[in-house]
């Protein structure tokens, strides 16, 4: 064979030689309907902002999860609430699914169009419509990301509760999904920041909530009457798309001071006690617990360096930042917390700032002074092996003690050890108190190589096992709306119990009431089931799941 | 037909470990967050900013590379547009590498090479440039006899005839564009004023090959590289100074494998840095009163970390108030002149230049100073188009002004 | 409809002594009852009773109203239906000091719970304008709380409510897990539970909930600053709350404070004489050293704004008052009745908006200096809760008429100025809901249809007149 033919030969031998094809759908996304939808969308949004070109579609086919690519049939970029409404109207007319997309960073393939349809990329709507530092709010469109929002907020001496994710993450879509952040102990997260929204419902009608409902002053509190502003949160696009949101801002005091409490022992018992106490004090602006591996990853500029740092750092570390109108105030708060910690547990250490500064001296992205402005480096967790499987749980801090132990045991059993300081079985844990420690978020990251199917196959079952153990064994909940994610999930059970809807009342009656109401609301606002279709109305089943 | 070399080279699929684990984190879609002082200026990727679809950003192009690799998609017109509207400015890589250690811009360079190999690249307008390179030894169809014209009257040696320590390699753009003449002459003169023994190749200078490499024609690039390397190695020079950041880029990054290891390659801003800031052989004394921003050319800053050198030179100029762009140094936004984009998509290139000009204006500066012929050209076009009062200078022009000299 | 058979069934569930009819029993809720009321009072003992009553009511399409305030709107008394009173459901299930939460039933009052909390080394945030003694009710209604300057809202984590068909709606993490595991307030899907807040129970009857408690601090300091004018007085409140230098914080006029802190009209008049026109109250709570530092800052801020520090007995009086829940109905003593105008707005606009109210007062002939006014910062000064109290003699029909006119006129001009009213009821409901977005109303109606298809849950109580 001629050498030049080898490449051709390999290409022809490949199994996947075509664009990922969606299974023919009897109801939605039919070829002729898609063609008509495209025509109408072009009329509504202009040719530039509607496409079915595979080269564009591929950009929306995957995220960091190990899910295989699923292409949308069309991608559109509306520029206004009215255009979003048009998209929904056309989708209804043509029975084509619509999934709104902010940035697609959910780690769970939530915006990936499992059934195809239209991806509505909202990033053209990227205007900050108003920012008010005195009254602590900002009105934004869904294309506004944390990068722009935080800078704008700080300009007016305020700040947004930025999650530890890519700064380019959309603020509204992050509020649709999580917004876990290191300020959660003091200020809260997600739901706590939504003052009002303008939302396009799946039938194309528009709903304005809160102060926006009658153009009132953005007065921080919900109303009038029932608070509808967070209805989109954990709805995953099933109830429509938010096109404008008033985001609560928080005061930013002038001075910042940081201390580095650390606890050498690999035991969370005392760590949790101390974390409760510090959260109760409510003196920290930012507060989180992080295992050494996290610190290593954030601070090391390569995996090798990360491993070395992780090894040299104490096992448990607190991320504690204090603020004040004077340095005296910030330092006094830090001092009081330091004394409290030592009183409770003399074995806690405080790393000298010079050590930390030294660790990060070569880095741009982990400049300590700037961490409080934007703790952006978490995205590094994906560097370890390409992507990560995230165990995101909510519970009382106390309950995490047992959970963490069991999770670690079962990951080790499932994946096995290596002597790598960041071994695949040793997930990094991080505890994030919420509202002064009343509840907390626990993140448990397993690193896996998205590009290596063997590794995915090894890590994924471990992930599923630890999550099931935590959720069923320990009764913890996912830090995101589990019900829409589980709804319609097929269960390998006898007739009558073949999906999670039927199972739910048996497992958890409380969930069933909520799930019923959710189903009814969904059917009422979206009779054609075009908005982020997750399950079929007729069968109650979903064929594919993006949940991992 | 030129002589070609067939050196071992990198091919796209060797970077599979990069593009198949691009996790769509989209860090590459904005400037470094901790260094973004103004919410108006958070965007870093001209292509993504202009065309908006994810595929135009690095994250999308990484996915295209993956799709091609697994034969999931086929090249088409849109793909060519996406691949060739990338400025290869490395801003995405700057962000990505810092946290993920991937090399998106390198992937895109190799994607272009793949496009050329597979026959769907470069763009027709690029082909014209490449043909000109074959015919004229430069992409601008500059006849050989006019190549050395820029140096008329300058006290420079002809290296084809006599020896000198330093080769001043003007590059095709400086040699061809009359509007840049003052800049290139200033650069050469500064070296002479600084006491350097400078010669040129005059009419014998060939293209460095960068335009071919930019658009993915590595074969053609290598024919130029081959010839240039042979010449350079025979000249006996100790230093090569290139006023053009693209020439300097290929000399440093590509030629360095073959070039005589004793030869030191410097871009003009490095040379000026030595003469002005380090060795103080040039002492700028005359006031140059202006408020100016320095625009970091992508191939200078992000490619070689040459951020402090031009700034140190400017700081030594009396009267000059050096300001910074909101997006400066590693966060710098491309001028629109990168990646061969101005030839295939001039409107988009100009749009980008206008974005950057808007930013310069927002800083309150009166002038943009830079050190790359493409940057100067792009800013001039944008200024003309926007009827802006902004002035543009090449770094060497300012140095010469402050020496009280004229070209 | 309610016939004897139905009453018998309900009596079998809750016990005949808890199914009551007649003025005697109902005047507790409707103090001005004239005619014999139609409502039947039902006092379930627990959620099982409640749920069964609801099933019967829904089978018979009998409207069910709930006791939502200490004093209910008189119009309601003449309606036919059941009136559910939660007073028997008054158990405190747990005070979880470690997780700073109290698990309580709807019948638990502020007074009872606060006492128990203090025994457990923690405390509740108390309301500044509650209409019910029930903690759960008050928190669900999002009543303004003293301490909103220092701690962010909300203070309700999870609640349980019975739906019209007897099913139990459980909010937050308990949709998936048992109590005690997470007790986290977010729904496990779209945040529908927030719909129940300030909904006048049209979706369901909340009977149980988990509320936040707060740790007791080492030191406490109450600072009072006298001002002649509102402007600098409210600026001080804004500043201390924006800078996080307060726990409780408010600015009030002498009329407001004198009525608040007294128990007879005479006492109130006397006290008023001792008070400055405007007083800003700032309390500080934390470790001693921090309280001392903050005190320095607050005093300096006050001085810069021309505030005169007040010491002595008044400090104790105010501090005592701050340890109690503030109920609106307790201010009736002053002239027999009180109407209050409340809204939230930007701190900057407060003086302008207060003068809208005084202007309306002048227009109708109500003495403007008799209006009690208070501003309480929420969310670090992001907005201020503004309240204007109109005291009047309900038996003086002329005065009552003037107050009614003033109330309407003031609200009309406040709404013209786009002030925010967070939970309009009664006449105000029709004024506000008449203005709001149709999509918003439609969603409320849709949710109502879904959770209460028969429409028996507090019919006509929320979107009155819309
Ligand atoms: C490395 C890494 C670290 C992370 N760390 C954190 C962290 O610390 N804290 C944190 O909170 N998150 C974190 N995340 C998660 C991530 O940032 C969020 O998932 C993300 O911000 C959600 O927004 P998105 O734009 O990615 O959502 P998308 O995927 O675009 O959208 C999420 C869901 O909401 C829907 N949706 C999107 N826009 C709208 C809209 N306008 N209206 C209605 N529905 C909409 C979508 O259909 C989808 O179902 C991390 C992610 C990564 C990869
Ligand atoms: S190219 Fe790099 S920064 Fe951009 S999405 Fe991919 S991994 Fe993230
Ligand atoms: S090289 Fe520049 S233009 Fe190309 S994708 Fe990266 S940032 Fe965008």
Tab-separated table of N, CA and C and ligand atoms in Angstrom, chain A residues 64 99-107 110-111 122 142 146 163-166 169-170 172-174 176-181 232 236-237 240-243 378-382 388 430 443 532, chain B residues 25, ligand 1:
chain	number	residue	atom	x	y	z
A	64	UNK	N	-17.481	19.144	30.127
A	64	UNK	CA	-16.361	18.467	30.772
A	64	UNK	C	-16.714	17.055	31.259
A	99	UNK	N	-33.219	24.256	24.409
A	99	UNK	CA	-32.453	24.236	25.666
A	99	UNK	C	-31.695	25.549	25.788
A	100	UNK	N	-31.990	26.304	26.842
A	100	UNK	CA	-31.204	27.539	27.021
A	100	UNK	C	-29.816	27.182	27.528
A	101	UNK	N	-28.848	27.932	27.090
A	101	UNK	CA	-27.492	27.674	27.554
A	101	UNK	C	-26.817	28.961	27.995
A	102	UNK	N	-26.260	28.909	29.182
A	102	UNK	CA	-25.487	30.043	29.665
A	102	UNK	C	-24.049	29.857	29.240
A	103	UNK	N	-23.362	28.969	29.938
A	103	UNK	CA	-21.977	28.700	29.557
A	103	UNK	C	-21.701	27.219	29.354
A	104	UNK	N	-22.553	26.381	29.883
A	104	UNK	CA	-22.330	24.946	29.712
A	104	UNK	C	-21.230	24.397	30.595
A	105	UNK	N	-21.206	24.861	31.839
A	105	UNK	CA	-20.130	24.437	32.743
A	105	UNK	C	-20.630	23.546	33.865
A	106	UNK	N	-21.783	22.947	33.683
A	106	UNK	CA	-22.395	22.291	34.838
A	106	UNK	C	-21.646	21.055	35.311
A	107	UNK	N	-20.742	20.550	34.536
A	107	UNK	CA	-20.018	19.300	34.827
A	107	UNK	C	-20.944	18.090	34.711
A	110	UNK	N	-25.655	19.225	31.505
A	110	UNK	CA	-27.041	19.678	31.608
A	110	UNK	C	-27.530	20.454	30.394
A	111	UNK	N	-26.638	21.088	29.700
A	111	UNK	CA	-27.095	21.833	28.529
A	111	UNK	C	-26.908	21.004	27.255
A	122	UNK	N	-27.211	32.030	25.047
A	122	UNK	CA	-27.703	33.341	25.497
A	122	UNK	C	-26.600	34.389	25.612
A	142	UNK	N	-28.515	37.309	30.601
A	142	UNK	CA	-27.895	35.996	30.848
A	142	UNK	C	-26.490	35.815	30.278
A	146	UNK	N	-19.287	36.226	35.386
A	146	UNK	CA	-18.766	36.699	36.673
A	146	UNK	C	-17.617	37.660	36.509
A	163	UNK	N	-18.758	32.122	42.386
A	163	UNK	CA	-18.412	30.726	42.654
A	163	UNK	C	-16.963	30.483	42.258
A	164	UNK	N	-16.425	29.374	42.719
A	164	UNK	CA	-15.032	29.083	42.376
A	164	UNK	C	-14.979	28.314	41.067
A	165	UNK	N	-15.445	28.943	40.046
A	165	UNK	CA	-15.435	28.296	38.740
A	165	UNK	C	-14.811	29.250	37.742
A	166	UNK	N	-14.874	28.898	36.464
A	166	UNK	CA	-14.312	29.801	35.466
A	166	UNK	C	-15.000	31.154	35.578
A	169	UNK	N	-18.030	32.000	33.527
A	169	UNK	CA	-19.333	31.359	33.748
A	169	UNK	C	-20.426	32.419	33.820
A	170	UNK	N	-21.548	32.111	33.218
A	170	UNK	CA	-22.672	33.048	33.224
A	170	UNK	C	-23.262	33.156	34.622
A	172	UNK	N	-26.359	34.251	35.508
A	172	UNK	CA	-27.740	33.768	35.617
A	172	UNK	C	-27.777	32.247	35.537
A	173	UNK	N	-27.047	31.686	34.593
A	173	UNK	CA	-27.079	30.227	34.477
A	173	UNK	C	-26.465	29.577	35.716
A	174	UNK	N	-25.496	30.224	36.302
A	174	UNK	CA	-24.932	29.693	37.544
A	174	UNK	C	-25.987	29.728	38.652
A	176	UNK	N	-29.044	29.408	38.015
A	176	UNK	CA	-30.027	28.381	37.651
A	176	UNK	C	-29.582	27.037	38.203
A	177	UNK	N	-28.327	26.946	38.559
A	177	UNK	CA	-27.785	25.635	38.881
A	177	UNK	C	-27.143	25.543	40.263
A	178	UNK	N	-26.219	26.429	40.585
A	178	UNK	CA	-25.632	26.263	41.914
A	178	UNK	C	-25.234	27.573	42.592
A	179	UNK	N	-24.120	28.148	42.178
A	179	UNK	CA	-23.566	29.317	42.877
A	179	UNK	C	-23.095	28.984	44.294
A	180	UNK	N	-22.385	27.901	44.427
A	180	UNK	CA	-21.713	27.599	45.677
A	180	UNK	C	-20.482	28.500	45.723
A	181	UNK	N	-20.265	29.155	46.845
A	181	UNK	CA	-19.141	30.085	46.881
A	181	UNK	C	-18.570	30.174	48.275
A	232	UNK	N	-36.894	29.487	38.292
A	232	UNK	CA	-36.034	28.900	37.248
A	232	UNK	C	-34.888	28.087	37.843
A	236	UNK	N	-33.668	23.748	35.184
A	236	UNK	CA	-32.846	23.316	34.042
A	236	UNK	C	-33.501	23.620	32.704
A	237	UNK	N	-34.084	24.765	32.619
A	237	UNK	CA	-34.666	25.182	31.337
A	237	UNK	C	-36.022	24.575	31.060
A	240	UNK	N	-38.663	27.459	31.130
A	240	UNK	CA	-38.425	28.671	30.359
A	240	UNK	C	-37.039	29.244	30.612
A	241	UNK	N	-36.875	30.463	30.144
A	241	UNK	CA	-35.544	31.064	30.165
A	241	UNK	C	-35.581	32.446	30.806
A	242	UNK	N	-34.661	32.652	31.705
A	242	UNK	CA	-34.540	33.975	32.321
A	242	UNK	C	-33.750	34.882	31.378
A	243	UNK	N	-34.296	36.033	31.116
A	243	UNK	CA	-33.610	36.938	30.186
A	243	UNK	C	-33.081	38.184	30.883
A	378	UNK	N	-10.003	27.210	40.762
A	378	UNK	CA	-10.577	25.874	40.939
A	378	UNK	C	-10.662	25.098	39.652
A	379	UNK	N	-10.736	25.803	38.555
A	379	UNK	CA	-10.859	25.114	37.281
A	379	UNK	C	-9.683	24.167	37.093
A	380	UNK	N	-8.667	24.407	37.878
A	380	UNK	CA	-7.510	23.510	37.802
A	380	UNK	C	-7.819	22.074	38.169
A	381	UNK	N	-8.893	21.862	38.899
A	381	UNK	CA	-9.192	20.480	39.254
A	381	UNK	C	-9.359	19.643	37.993
A	382	UNK	N	-9.711	20.296	36.908
A	382	UNK	CA	-9.894	19.556	35.665
A	382	UNK	C	-8.567	19.222	35.011
A	388	UNK	N	-13.380	16.104	35.951
A	388	UNK	CA	-13.617	15.566	37.280
A	388	UNK	C	-15.088	15.225	37.452
A	430	UNK	N	-13.952	19.104	50.078
A	430	UNK	CA	-14.004	20.487	50.539
A	430	UNK	C	-15.355	20.737	51.175
A	443	UNK	N	-18.025	19.021	48.743
A	443	UNK	CA	-17.644	18.630	47.391
A	443	UNK	C	-16.626	17.514	47.505
A	532	UNK	N	-36.529	22.144	27.110
A	532	UNK	CA	-35.556	21.237	27.741
A	532	UNK	C	-36.222	19.915	28.105
B	25	UNK	N	-14.118	24.506	29.681
B	25	UNK	CA	-14.215	25.326	30.878
B	25	UNK	C	-14.331	26.802	30.513
D	1	LIG	C1	-13.967	23.165	37.431
D	1	LIG	C2	-15.314	23.618	37.800
D	1	LIG	C3	-15.511	24.124	39.055
D	1	LIG	C4	-16.753	24.558	39.439
D	1	LIG	N1	-16.904	25.100	40.662
D	1	LIG	C5	-18.082	25.635	41.006
D	1	LIG	C6	-18.256	26.307	42.227
D	1	LIG	O1	-17.368	26.409	43.033
D	1	LIG	N2	-19.454	26.830	42.506
D	1	LIG	C7	-20.485	26.756	41.633
D	1	LIG	O2	-21.535	27.285	41.924
D	1	LIG	N3	-20.361	26.129	40.481
D	1	LIG	C8	-19.191	25.556	40.149
D	1	LIG	N4	-19.077	24.905	38.971
D	1	LIG	C9	-20.251	24.684	38.163
D	1	LIG	C10	-20.445	25.691	37.112
D	1	LIG	O3	-19.760	26.834	37.239
D	1	LIG	C11	-21.912	25.930	37.023
D	1	LIG	O4	-22.461	24.739	36.686
D	1	LIG	C12	-22.243	26.889	35.995
D	1	LIG	O5	-21.883	28.168	36.382
D	1	LIG	C13	-23.691	26.815	35.633
D	1	LIG	O6	-23.804	27.708	34.659
D	1	LIG	P1	-23.572	27.338	33.141
D	1	LIG	O7	-23.547	28.600	32.449
D	1	LIG	O8	-22.480	26.435	32.996
D	1	LIG	O9	-24.899	26.541	32.929
D	1	LIG	P2	-25.551	25.935	31.688
D	1	LIG	O10	-25.110	24.553	31.487
D	1	LIG	O11	-25.494	26.840	30.559
D	1	LIG	O12	-26.990	25.918	32.304
D	1	LIG	C14	-27.315	25.190	33.458
D	1	LIG	C15	-28.762	24.801	33.379
D	1	LIG	O13	-29.588	25.951	33.470
D	1	LIG	C16	-30.311	26.153	32.286
D	1	LIG	N5	-30.214	27.571	31.964
D	1	LIG	C17	-29.131	28.223	31.478
D	1	LIG	N6	-29.406	29.510	31.320
D	1	LIG	C18	-30.675	29.688	31.724
D	1	LIG	C19	-31.518	30.817	31.785
D	1	LIG	N7	-31.113	32.015	31.425
D	1	LIG	N8	-32.779	30.636	32.224
D	1	LIG	C20	-33.219	29.421	32.610
D	1	LIG	N9	-32.459	28.330	32.569
D	1	LIG	C21	-31.202	28.460	32.136
D	1	LIG	C22	-29.684	25.272	31.255
D	1	LIG	O14	-30.608	24.800	30.328
D	1	LIG	C23	-29.102	24.144	32.066
D	1	LIG	O15	-30.060	23.170	32.298
D	1	LIG	C24	-17.838	24.447	38.554
D	1	LIG	C25	-17.650	23.936	37.292
D	1	LIG	C26	-16.403	23.530	36.905
D	1	LIG	C27	-16.236	23.001	35.539
